[in-house]
Short mmCIF file of C-alpha atoms and ligand atoms in Angstrom, two decimals:
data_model
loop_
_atom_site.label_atom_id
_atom_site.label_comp_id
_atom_site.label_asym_id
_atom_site.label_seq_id
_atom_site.Cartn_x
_atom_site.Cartn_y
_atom_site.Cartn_z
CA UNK L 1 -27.95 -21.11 32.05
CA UNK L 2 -30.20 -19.85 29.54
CA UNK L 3 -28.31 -19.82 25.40
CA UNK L 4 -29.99 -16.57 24.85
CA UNK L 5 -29.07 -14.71 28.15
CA UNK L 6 -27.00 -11.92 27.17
CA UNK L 7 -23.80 -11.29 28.65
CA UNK L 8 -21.47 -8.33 27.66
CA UNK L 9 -18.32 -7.76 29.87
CA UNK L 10 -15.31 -6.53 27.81
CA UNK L 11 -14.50 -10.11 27.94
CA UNK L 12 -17.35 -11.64 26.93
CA UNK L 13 -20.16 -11.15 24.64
CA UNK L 14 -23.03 -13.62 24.07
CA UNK L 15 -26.87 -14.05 23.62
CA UNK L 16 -29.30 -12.45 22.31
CA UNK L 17 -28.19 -8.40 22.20
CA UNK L 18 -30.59 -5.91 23.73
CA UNK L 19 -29.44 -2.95 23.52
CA UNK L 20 -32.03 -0.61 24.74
CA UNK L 21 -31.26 -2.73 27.54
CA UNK L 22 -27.59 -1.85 27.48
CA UNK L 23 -28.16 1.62 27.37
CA UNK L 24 -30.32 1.42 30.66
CA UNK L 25 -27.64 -0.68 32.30
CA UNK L 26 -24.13 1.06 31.39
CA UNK L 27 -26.14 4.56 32.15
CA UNK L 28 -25.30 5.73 28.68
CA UNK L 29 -27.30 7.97 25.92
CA UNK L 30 -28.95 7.26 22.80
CA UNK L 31 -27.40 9.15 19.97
CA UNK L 32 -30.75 11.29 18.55
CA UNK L 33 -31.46 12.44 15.31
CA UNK L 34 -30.93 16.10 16.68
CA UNK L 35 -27.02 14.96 17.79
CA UNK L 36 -26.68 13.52 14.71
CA UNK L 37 -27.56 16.79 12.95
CA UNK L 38 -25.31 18.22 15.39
CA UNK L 39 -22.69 16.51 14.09
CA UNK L 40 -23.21 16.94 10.84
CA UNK L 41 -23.16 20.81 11.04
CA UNK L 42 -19.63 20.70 11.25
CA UNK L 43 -18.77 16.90 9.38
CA UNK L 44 -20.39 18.66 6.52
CA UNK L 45 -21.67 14.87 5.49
CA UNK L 46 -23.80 12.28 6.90
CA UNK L 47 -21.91 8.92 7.91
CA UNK L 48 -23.66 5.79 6.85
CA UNK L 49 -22.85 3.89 10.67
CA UNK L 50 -24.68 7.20 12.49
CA UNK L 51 -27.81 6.83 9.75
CA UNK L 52 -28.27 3.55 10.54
CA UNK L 53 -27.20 3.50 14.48
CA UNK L 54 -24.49 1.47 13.99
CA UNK L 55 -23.22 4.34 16.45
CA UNK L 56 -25.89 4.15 18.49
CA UNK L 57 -24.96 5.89 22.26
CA UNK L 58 -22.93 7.61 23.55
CA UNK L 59 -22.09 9.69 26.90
CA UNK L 60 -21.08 13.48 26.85
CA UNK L 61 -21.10 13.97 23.24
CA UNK L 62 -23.40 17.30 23.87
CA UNK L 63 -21.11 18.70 25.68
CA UNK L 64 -17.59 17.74 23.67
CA UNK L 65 -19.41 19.63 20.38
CA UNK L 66 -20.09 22.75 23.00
CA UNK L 67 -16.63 22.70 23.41
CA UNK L 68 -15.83 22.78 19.74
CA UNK L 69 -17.93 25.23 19.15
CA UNK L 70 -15.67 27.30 22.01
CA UNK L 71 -12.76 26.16 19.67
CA UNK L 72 -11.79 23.92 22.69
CA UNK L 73 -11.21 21.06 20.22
CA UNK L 74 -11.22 17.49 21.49
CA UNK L 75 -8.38 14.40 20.61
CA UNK L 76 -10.13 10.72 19.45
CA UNK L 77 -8.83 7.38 21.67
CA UNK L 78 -9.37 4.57 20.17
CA UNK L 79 -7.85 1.26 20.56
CA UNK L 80 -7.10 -2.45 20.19
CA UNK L 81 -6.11 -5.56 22.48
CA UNK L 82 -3.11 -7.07 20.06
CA UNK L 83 -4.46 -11.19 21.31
CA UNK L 84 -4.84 -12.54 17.19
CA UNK L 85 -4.82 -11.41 13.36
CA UNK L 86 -7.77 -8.26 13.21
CA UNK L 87 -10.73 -9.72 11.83
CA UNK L 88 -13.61 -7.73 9.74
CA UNK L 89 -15.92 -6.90 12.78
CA UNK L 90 -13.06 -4.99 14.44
CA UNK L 91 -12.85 -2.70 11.33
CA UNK L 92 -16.29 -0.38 11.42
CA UNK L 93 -15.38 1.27 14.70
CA UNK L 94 -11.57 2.37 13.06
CA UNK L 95 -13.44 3.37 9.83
CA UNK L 96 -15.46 5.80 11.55
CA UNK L 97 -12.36 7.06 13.46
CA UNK L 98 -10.70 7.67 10.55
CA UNK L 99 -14.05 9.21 9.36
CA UNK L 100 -14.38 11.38 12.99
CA UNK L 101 -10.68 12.36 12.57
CA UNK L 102 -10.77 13.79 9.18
CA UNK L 103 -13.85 15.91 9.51
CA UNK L 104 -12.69 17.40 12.75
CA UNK L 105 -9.39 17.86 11.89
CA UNK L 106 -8.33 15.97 15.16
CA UNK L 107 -5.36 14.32 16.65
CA UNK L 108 -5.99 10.34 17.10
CA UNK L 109 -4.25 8.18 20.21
CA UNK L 110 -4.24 4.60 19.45
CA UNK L 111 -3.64 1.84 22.33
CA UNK L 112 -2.35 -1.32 21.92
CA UNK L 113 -2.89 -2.84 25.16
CA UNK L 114 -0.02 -5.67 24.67
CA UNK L 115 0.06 -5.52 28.42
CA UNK L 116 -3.52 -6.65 28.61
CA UNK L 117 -3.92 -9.32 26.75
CA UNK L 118 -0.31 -10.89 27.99
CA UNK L 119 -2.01 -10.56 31.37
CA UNK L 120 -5.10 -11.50 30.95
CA UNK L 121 -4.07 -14.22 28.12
CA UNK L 122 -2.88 -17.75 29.88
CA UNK L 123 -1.63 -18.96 25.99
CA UNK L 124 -0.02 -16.02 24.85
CA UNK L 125 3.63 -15.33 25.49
CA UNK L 126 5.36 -11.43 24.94
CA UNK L 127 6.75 -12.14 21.68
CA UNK L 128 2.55 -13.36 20.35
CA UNK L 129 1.41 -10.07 21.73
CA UNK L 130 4.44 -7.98 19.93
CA UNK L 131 4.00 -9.85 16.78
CA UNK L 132 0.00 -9.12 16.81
CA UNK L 133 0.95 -5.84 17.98
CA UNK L 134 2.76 -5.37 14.41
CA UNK L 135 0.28 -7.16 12.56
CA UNK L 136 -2.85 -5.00 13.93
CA UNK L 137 -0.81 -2.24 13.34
CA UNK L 138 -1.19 -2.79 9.69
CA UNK L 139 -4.74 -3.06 9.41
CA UNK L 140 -4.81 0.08 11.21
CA UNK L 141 -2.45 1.81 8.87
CA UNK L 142 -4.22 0.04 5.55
CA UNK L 143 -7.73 2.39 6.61
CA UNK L 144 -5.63 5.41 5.09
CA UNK L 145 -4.09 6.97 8.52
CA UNK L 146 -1.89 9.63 8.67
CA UNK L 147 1.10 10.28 10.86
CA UNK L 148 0.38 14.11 11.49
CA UNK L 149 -2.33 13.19 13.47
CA UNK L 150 -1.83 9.33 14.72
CA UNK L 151 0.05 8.55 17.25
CA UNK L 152 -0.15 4.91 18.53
CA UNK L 153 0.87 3.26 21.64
CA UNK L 154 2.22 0.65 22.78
CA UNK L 155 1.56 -0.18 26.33
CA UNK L 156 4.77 -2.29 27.48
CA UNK L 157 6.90 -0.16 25.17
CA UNK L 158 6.04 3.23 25.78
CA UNK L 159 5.12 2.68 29.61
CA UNK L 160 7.78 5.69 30.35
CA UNK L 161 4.56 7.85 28.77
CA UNK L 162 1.72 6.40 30.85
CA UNK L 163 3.08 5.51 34.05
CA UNK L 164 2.92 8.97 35.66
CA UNK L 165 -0.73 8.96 34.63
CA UNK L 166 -1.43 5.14 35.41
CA UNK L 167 -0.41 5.56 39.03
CA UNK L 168 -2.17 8.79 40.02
CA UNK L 169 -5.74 6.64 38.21
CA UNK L 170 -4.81 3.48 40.42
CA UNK L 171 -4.50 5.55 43.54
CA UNK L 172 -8.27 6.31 42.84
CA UNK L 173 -9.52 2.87 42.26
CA UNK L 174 -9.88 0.55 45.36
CA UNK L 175 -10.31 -3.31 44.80
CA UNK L 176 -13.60 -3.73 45.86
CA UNK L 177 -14.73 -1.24 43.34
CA UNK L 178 -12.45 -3.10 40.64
CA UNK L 179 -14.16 -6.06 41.86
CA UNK L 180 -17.69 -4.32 40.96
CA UNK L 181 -16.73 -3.33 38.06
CA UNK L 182 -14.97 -6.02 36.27
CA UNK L 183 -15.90 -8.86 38.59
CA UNK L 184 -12.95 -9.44 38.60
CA UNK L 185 -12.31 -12.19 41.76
CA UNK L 186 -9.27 -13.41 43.82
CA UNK L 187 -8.11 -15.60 41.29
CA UNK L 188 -7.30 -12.86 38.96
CA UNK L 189 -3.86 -12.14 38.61
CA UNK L 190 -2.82 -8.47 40.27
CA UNK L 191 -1.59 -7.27 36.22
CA UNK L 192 -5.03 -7.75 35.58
CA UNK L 193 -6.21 -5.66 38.40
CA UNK L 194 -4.19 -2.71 37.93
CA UNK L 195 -4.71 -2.91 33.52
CA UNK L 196 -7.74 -0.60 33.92
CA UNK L 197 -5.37 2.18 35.13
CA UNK L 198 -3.53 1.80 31.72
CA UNK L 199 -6.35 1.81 29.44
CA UNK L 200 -7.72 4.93 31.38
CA UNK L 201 -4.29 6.31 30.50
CA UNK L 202 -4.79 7.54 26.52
CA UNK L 203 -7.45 9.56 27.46
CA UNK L 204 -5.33 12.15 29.68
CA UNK L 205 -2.25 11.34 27.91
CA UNK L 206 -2.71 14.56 25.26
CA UNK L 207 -3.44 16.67 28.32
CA UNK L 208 -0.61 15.66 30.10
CA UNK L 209 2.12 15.80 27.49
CA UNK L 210 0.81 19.47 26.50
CA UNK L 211 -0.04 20.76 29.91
CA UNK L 212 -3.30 21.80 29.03
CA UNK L 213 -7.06 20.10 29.73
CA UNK L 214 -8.35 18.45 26.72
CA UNK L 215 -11.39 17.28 26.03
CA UNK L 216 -11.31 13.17 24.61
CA UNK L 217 -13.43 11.44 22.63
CA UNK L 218 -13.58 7.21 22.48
CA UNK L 219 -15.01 5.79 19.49
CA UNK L 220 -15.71 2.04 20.52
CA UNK L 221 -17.91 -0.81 20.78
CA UNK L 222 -20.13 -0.80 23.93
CA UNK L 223 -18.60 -3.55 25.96
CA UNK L 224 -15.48 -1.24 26.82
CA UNK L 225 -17.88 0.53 28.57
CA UNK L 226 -16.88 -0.35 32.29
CA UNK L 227 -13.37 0.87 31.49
CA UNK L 228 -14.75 4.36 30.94
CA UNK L 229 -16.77 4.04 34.19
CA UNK L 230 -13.79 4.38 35.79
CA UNK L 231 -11.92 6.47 33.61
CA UNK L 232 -14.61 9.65 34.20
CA UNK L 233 -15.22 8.61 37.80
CA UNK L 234 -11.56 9.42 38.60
CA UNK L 235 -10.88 12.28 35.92
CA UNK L 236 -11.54 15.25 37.59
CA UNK L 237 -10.18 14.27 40.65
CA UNK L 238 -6.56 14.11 39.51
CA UNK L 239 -7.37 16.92 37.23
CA UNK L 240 -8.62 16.06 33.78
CA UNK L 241 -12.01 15.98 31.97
CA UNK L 242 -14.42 13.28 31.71
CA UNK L 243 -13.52 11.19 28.47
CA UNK L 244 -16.98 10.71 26.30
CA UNK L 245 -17.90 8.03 24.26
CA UNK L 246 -19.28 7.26 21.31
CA UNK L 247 -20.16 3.84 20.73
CA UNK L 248 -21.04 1.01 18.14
CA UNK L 249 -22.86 -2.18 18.45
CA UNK L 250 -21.33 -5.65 17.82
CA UNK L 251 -20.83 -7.03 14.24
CA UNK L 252 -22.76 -10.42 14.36
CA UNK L 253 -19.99 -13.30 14.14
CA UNK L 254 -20.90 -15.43 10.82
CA UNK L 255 -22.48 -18.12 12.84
CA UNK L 256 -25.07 -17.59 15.00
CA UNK L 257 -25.09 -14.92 18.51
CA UNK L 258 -22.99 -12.82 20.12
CA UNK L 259 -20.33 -10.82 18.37
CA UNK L 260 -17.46 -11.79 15.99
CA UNK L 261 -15.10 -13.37 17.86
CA UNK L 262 -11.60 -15.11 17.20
CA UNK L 263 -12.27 -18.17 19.71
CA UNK L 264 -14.09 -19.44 16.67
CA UNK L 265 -12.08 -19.41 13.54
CA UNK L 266 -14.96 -19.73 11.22
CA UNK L 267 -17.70 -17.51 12.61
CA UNK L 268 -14.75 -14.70 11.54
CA UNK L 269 -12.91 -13.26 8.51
CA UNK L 270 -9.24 -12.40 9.56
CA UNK L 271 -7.88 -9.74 7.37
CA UNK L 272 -5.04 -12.12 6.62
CA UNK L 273 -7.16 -14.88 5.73
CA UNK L 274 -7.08 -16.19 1.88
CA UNK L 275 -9.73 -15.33 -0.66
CA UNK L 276 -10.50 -18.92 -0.65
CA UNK L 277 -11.32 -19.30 3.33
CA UNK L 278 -12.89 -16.34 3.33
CA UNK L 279 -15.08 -16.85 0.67
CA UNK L 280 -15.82 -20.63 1.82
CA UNK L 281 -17.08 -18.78 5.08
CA UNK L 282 -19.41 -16.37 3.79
CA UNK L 283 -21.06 -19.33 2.30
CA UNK L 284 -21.22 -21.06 5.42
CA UNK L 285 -22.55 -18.00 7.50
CA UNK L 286 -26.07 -18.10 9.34
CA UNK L 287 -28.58 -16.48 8.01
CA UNK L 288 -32.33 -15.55 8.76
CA UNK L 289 -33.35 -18.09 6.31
CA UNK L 290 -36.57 -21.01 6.22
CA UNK L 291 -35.74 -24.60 6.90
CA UNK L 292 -36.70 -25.14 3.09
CA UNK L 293 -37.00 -23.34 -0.29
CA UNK L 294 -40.64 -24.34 -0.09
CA UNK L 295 -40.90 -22.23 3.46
CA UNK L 296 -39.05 -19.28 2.56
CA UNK L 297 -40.47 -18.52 -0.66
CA UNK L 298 -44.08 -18.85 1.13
CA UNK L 299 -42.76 -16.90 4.41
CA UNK L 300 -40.03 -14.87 3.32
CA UNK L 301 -36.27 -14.69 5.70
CA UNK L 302 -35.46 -12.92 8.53
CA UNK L 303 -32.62 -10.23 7.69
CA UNK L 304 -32.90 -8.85 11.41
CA UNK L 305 -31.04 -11.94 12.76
CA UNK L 306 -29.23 -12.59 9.69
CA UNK L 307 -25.12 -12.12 9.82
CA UNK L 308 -25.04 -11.68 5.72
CA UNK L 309 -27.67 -9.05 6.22
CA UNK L 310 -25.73 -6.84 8.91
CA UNK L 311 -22.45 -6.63 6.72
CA UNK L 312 -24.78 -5.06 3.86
CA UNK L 313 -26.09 -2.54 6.72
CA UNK L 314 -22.67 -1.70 8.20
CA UNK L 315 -19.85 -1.91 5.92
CA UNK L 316 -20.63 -3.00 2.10
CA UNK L 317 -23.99 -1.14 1.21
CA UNK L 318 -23.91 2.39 1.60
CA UNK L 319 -26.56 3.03 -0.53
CA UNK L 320 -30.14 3.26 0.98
CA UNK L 321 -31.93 2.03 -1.84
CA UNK L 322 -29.47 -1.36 -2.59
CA UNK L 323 -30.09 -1.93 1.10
CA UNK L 324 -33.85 -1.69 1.59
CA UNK L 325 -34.36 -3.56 -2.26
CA UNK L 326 -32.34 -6.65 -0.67
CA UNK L 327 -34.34 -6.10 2.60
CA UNK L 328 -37.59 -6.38 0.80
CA UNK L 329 -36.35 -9.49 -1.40
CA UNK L 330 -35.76 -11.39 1.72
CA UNK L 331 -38.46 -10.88 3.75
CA UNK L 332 -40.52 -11.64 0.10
CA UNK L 333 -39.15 -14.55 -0.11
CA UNK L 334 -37.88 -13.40 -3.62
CA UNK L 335 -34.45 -14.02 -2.69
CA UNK L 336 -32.48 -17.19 -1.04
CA UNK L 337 -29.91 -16.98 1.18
CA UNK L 338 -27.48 -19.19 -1.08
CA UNK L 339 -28.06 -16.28 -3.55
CA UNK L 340 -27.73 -13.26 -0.92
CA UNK L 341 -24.18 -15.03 -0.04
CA UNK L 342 -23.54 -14.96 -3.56
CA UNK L 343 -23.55 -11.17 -3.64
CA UNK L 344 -21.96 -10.68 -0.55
CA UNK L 345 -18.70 -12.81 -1.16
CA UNK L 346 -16.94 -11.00 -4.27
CA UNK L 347 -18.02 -7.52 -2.02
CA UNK L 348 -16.08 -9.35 0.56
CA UNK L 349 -13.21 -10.55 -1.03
CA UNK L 350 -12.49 -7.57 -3.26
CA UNK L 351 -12.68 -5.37 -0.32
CA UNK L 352 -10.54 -8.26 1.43
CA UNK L 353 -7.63 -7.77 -1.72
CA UNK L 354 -7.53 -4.49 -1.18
CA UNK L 355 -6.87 -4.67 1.85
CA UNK L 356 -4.40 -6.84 1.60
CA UNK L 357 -2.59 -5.23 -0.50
CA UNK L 358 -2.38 -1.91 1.46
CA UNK L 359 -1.45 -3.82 4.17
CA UNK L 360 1.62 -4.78 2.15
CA UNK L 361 2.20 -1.21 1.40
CA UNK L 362 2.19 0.29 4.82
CA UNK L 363 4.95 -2.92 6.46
CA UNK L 364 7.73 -0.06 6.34
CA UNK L 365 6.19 2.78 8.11
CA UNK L 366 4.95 1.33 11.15
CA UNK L 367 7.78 3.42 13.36
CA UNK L 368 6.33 6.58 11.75
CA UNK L 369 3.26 6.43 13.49
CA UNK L 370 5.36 5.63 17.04
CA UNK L 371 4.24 7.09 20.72
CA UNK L 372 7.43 7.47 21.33
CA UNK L 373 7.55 10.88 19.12
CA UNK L 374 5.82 12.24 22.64
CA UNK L 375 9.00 12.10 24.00
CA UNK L 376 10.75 14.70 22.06
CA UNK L 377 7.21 16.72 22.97
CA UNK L 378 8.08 16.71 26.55
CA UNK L 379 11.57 17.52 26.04
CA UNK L 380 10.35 20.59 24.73
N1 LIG M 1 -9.43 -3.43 25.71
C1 LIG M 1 -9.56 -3.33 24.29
C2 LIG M 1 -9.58 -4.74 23.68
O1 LIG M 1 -9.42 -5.71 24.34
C3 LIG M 1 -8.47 -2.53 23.65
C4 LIG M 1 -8.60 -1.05 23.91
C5 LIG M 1 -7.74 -0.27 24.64
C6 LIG M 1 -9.61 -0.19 23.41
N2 LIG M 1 -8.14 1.01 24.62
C7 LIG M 1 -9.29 1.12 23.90
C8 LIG M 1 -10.75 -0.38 22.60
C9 LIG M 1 -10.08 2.21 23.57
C10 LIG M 1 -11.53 0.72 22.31
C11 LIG M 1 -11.21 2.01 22.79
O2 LIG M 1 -9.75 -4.89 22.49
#
């Protein structure tokens, strides 16, 4: 098989990313400069991630800010699959929840799909996916979340919230068109089949609980795309909108390809790895860089294929000027990648020991931020 082929399944990501292709394929939209503006007419600010299409389609995002504009406000689902320790590429897409959440004064539902990756996981046993459960629970809570308007849920706990739902969404899906979908084939086990039902779950759950239709909202990253394929192609048959989208690209792993991923410990920076690992990997990352000094002060680097480059973009260099000066040292030449890491690591591991230390902060109010207060909702 060809190394560059790309492959994105909500399983898998690899190759060489296209995603003007991916947009063609999944049947999504491009976020335009005029939605952008849209947005901004009521976020009052730009957001670095939409400047630089970071967030770069999306699907029914038109019509959720017609809504608002009716006052028919929308709810944010997000969420997280609880298999290892969060590491820095799962980060952007929660900042600009966060970001989405505050600026239109919105409620948030957070999955943990411990379910999924028990089921789908051969090595991990219910007490791994609990404890990750906890421990990406933090990270979450370390962005700055509130409980007013977070609610997060977890799948095998609070399955007396989502079964009602799950079941009328599984009566819609037949196997074959799983098997479409997913690919998934008869080896699979039947938990993974029926998972897709769960994760279309958060995105009625708000209309459900309050007996009233309300529009939804998923920031994500692009390869959960086939679960929303399902999601809207059942919704308005058991009597719910279509959840949109709005969705991110993949943060580059620190080696080469593909997207951060946890299979390999050192293309990644866990959130609850020490300042000495995760500086020693910054240093190691791949970079659009010459064989030799000689070469790339003659040629200049790449910093379109270069993982150092996309953290400036996304997360650590807000400002347009520091970005495009650093942009125009590397493809100079003027800069080597040795010295670019330099300036990325302390960015890294001060924003790392912040982190950190919120994380400590927030250990006692996980049950705050509970699901389960739904229950006293429908009691009501
Ligand atoms: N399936 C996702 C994962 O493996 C977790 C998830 C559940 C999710 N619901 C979501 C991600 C909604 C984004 C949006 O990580």
């Amino acid at each position: 098989m060809n190394e560059d082929e790309m492959v994105v399944t909500p399983w898998e990501v690899r190759g060489k990313i296209d995603y003007d292709r991916l947009i063609k394929e999944f049947g999504t939209e491009r976020i335009t400069p005029d939605l952008k503006q849209r947005m901004y007419k009521i976020t009052k600010e730009k957001h670095v991630m939409l400047e630089r299409d970071y967030f770069f389609s999306h699907r029914d995002l038109n019509w959720i800010l017609d809504e608002y504009d009716k006052k028919n406000k929308f709810v944010l689902y997000t969420g997280r699959g609880p298999s290892g320790h969060t590491h820095i590429g799962h980060l952007p897409t929660w900042i600009f929840t966060k970001w989405m959440q505050d600026r239109f004064d919105t409620r948030l539902y957070f999955q943990m799909t411990n379910d999924e990756k028990f089921v789908f996981e051969s090595h991990l046993n219910l007490e791994d996916v609990r404890k990750f459960t906890y421990e990406n629970t933090l990270d979450l809570l370390a962005l700055g979340f509130e409980p007013e308007n977070t609610f997060i849920i977890q799948d095998i706990e609070h399955i007396d919230l989502m079964y009602e739902i799950a079941v009328q969404v599984a009566k819609k899906v037949t196997f074959s068109s799983a098997k479409a979908v997913f690919g998934f084939d008869n080896s699979m086990n039947i938990g993974g089949i029926w998972f897709p039902a769960m994760q279309a779950v958060p995105a009625f759950i708000h209309s459900w609980v309050y007996g009233k239709k309300t529009p939804c909202v998923i920031p994500c990253a692009i390869d959960q795309d086939p679960y929303w394929r399902v999601t809207r192609d059942v919704a308005e048959r058991i009597g719910y909108y279509k959840p949109a989208s709005i969705q991110n690209q993949f943060i580059p792993g620190l080696k080469e390809g593909g997207k951060m991923s946890a299979s390999d410990p050192m293309s990644t920076i866990f959130t609850t790895d020490t300042i000495k690992l995760a500086k020693k990997k910054v240093m190691n990352a791949f970079t659009g860089g010459r064989a030799t000094v000689e070469e790339q002060r003659r040629l200049g680097a790449n910093p379109d294929i270069c993982s150092v480059f996309k953290y400036y973009e996304f997360m650590f260099m807000p400002d347009d000027k520091d970005l495009a000066d650093i942009g125009r040292k590397c493809r100079g030449g003027e800069i080597l990648c040795g010295e670019c890491k330099q300036i990325l690591a302390p960015m890294m591991t001060e924003f790392l020991e912040k982190h950190q230390a919120t994380r400590e902060e927030v250990k006692d109010r996980v049950d705050e931020f509970s699901a389960a207060r739904l229950r006293d909702e429908l009691k009501r």
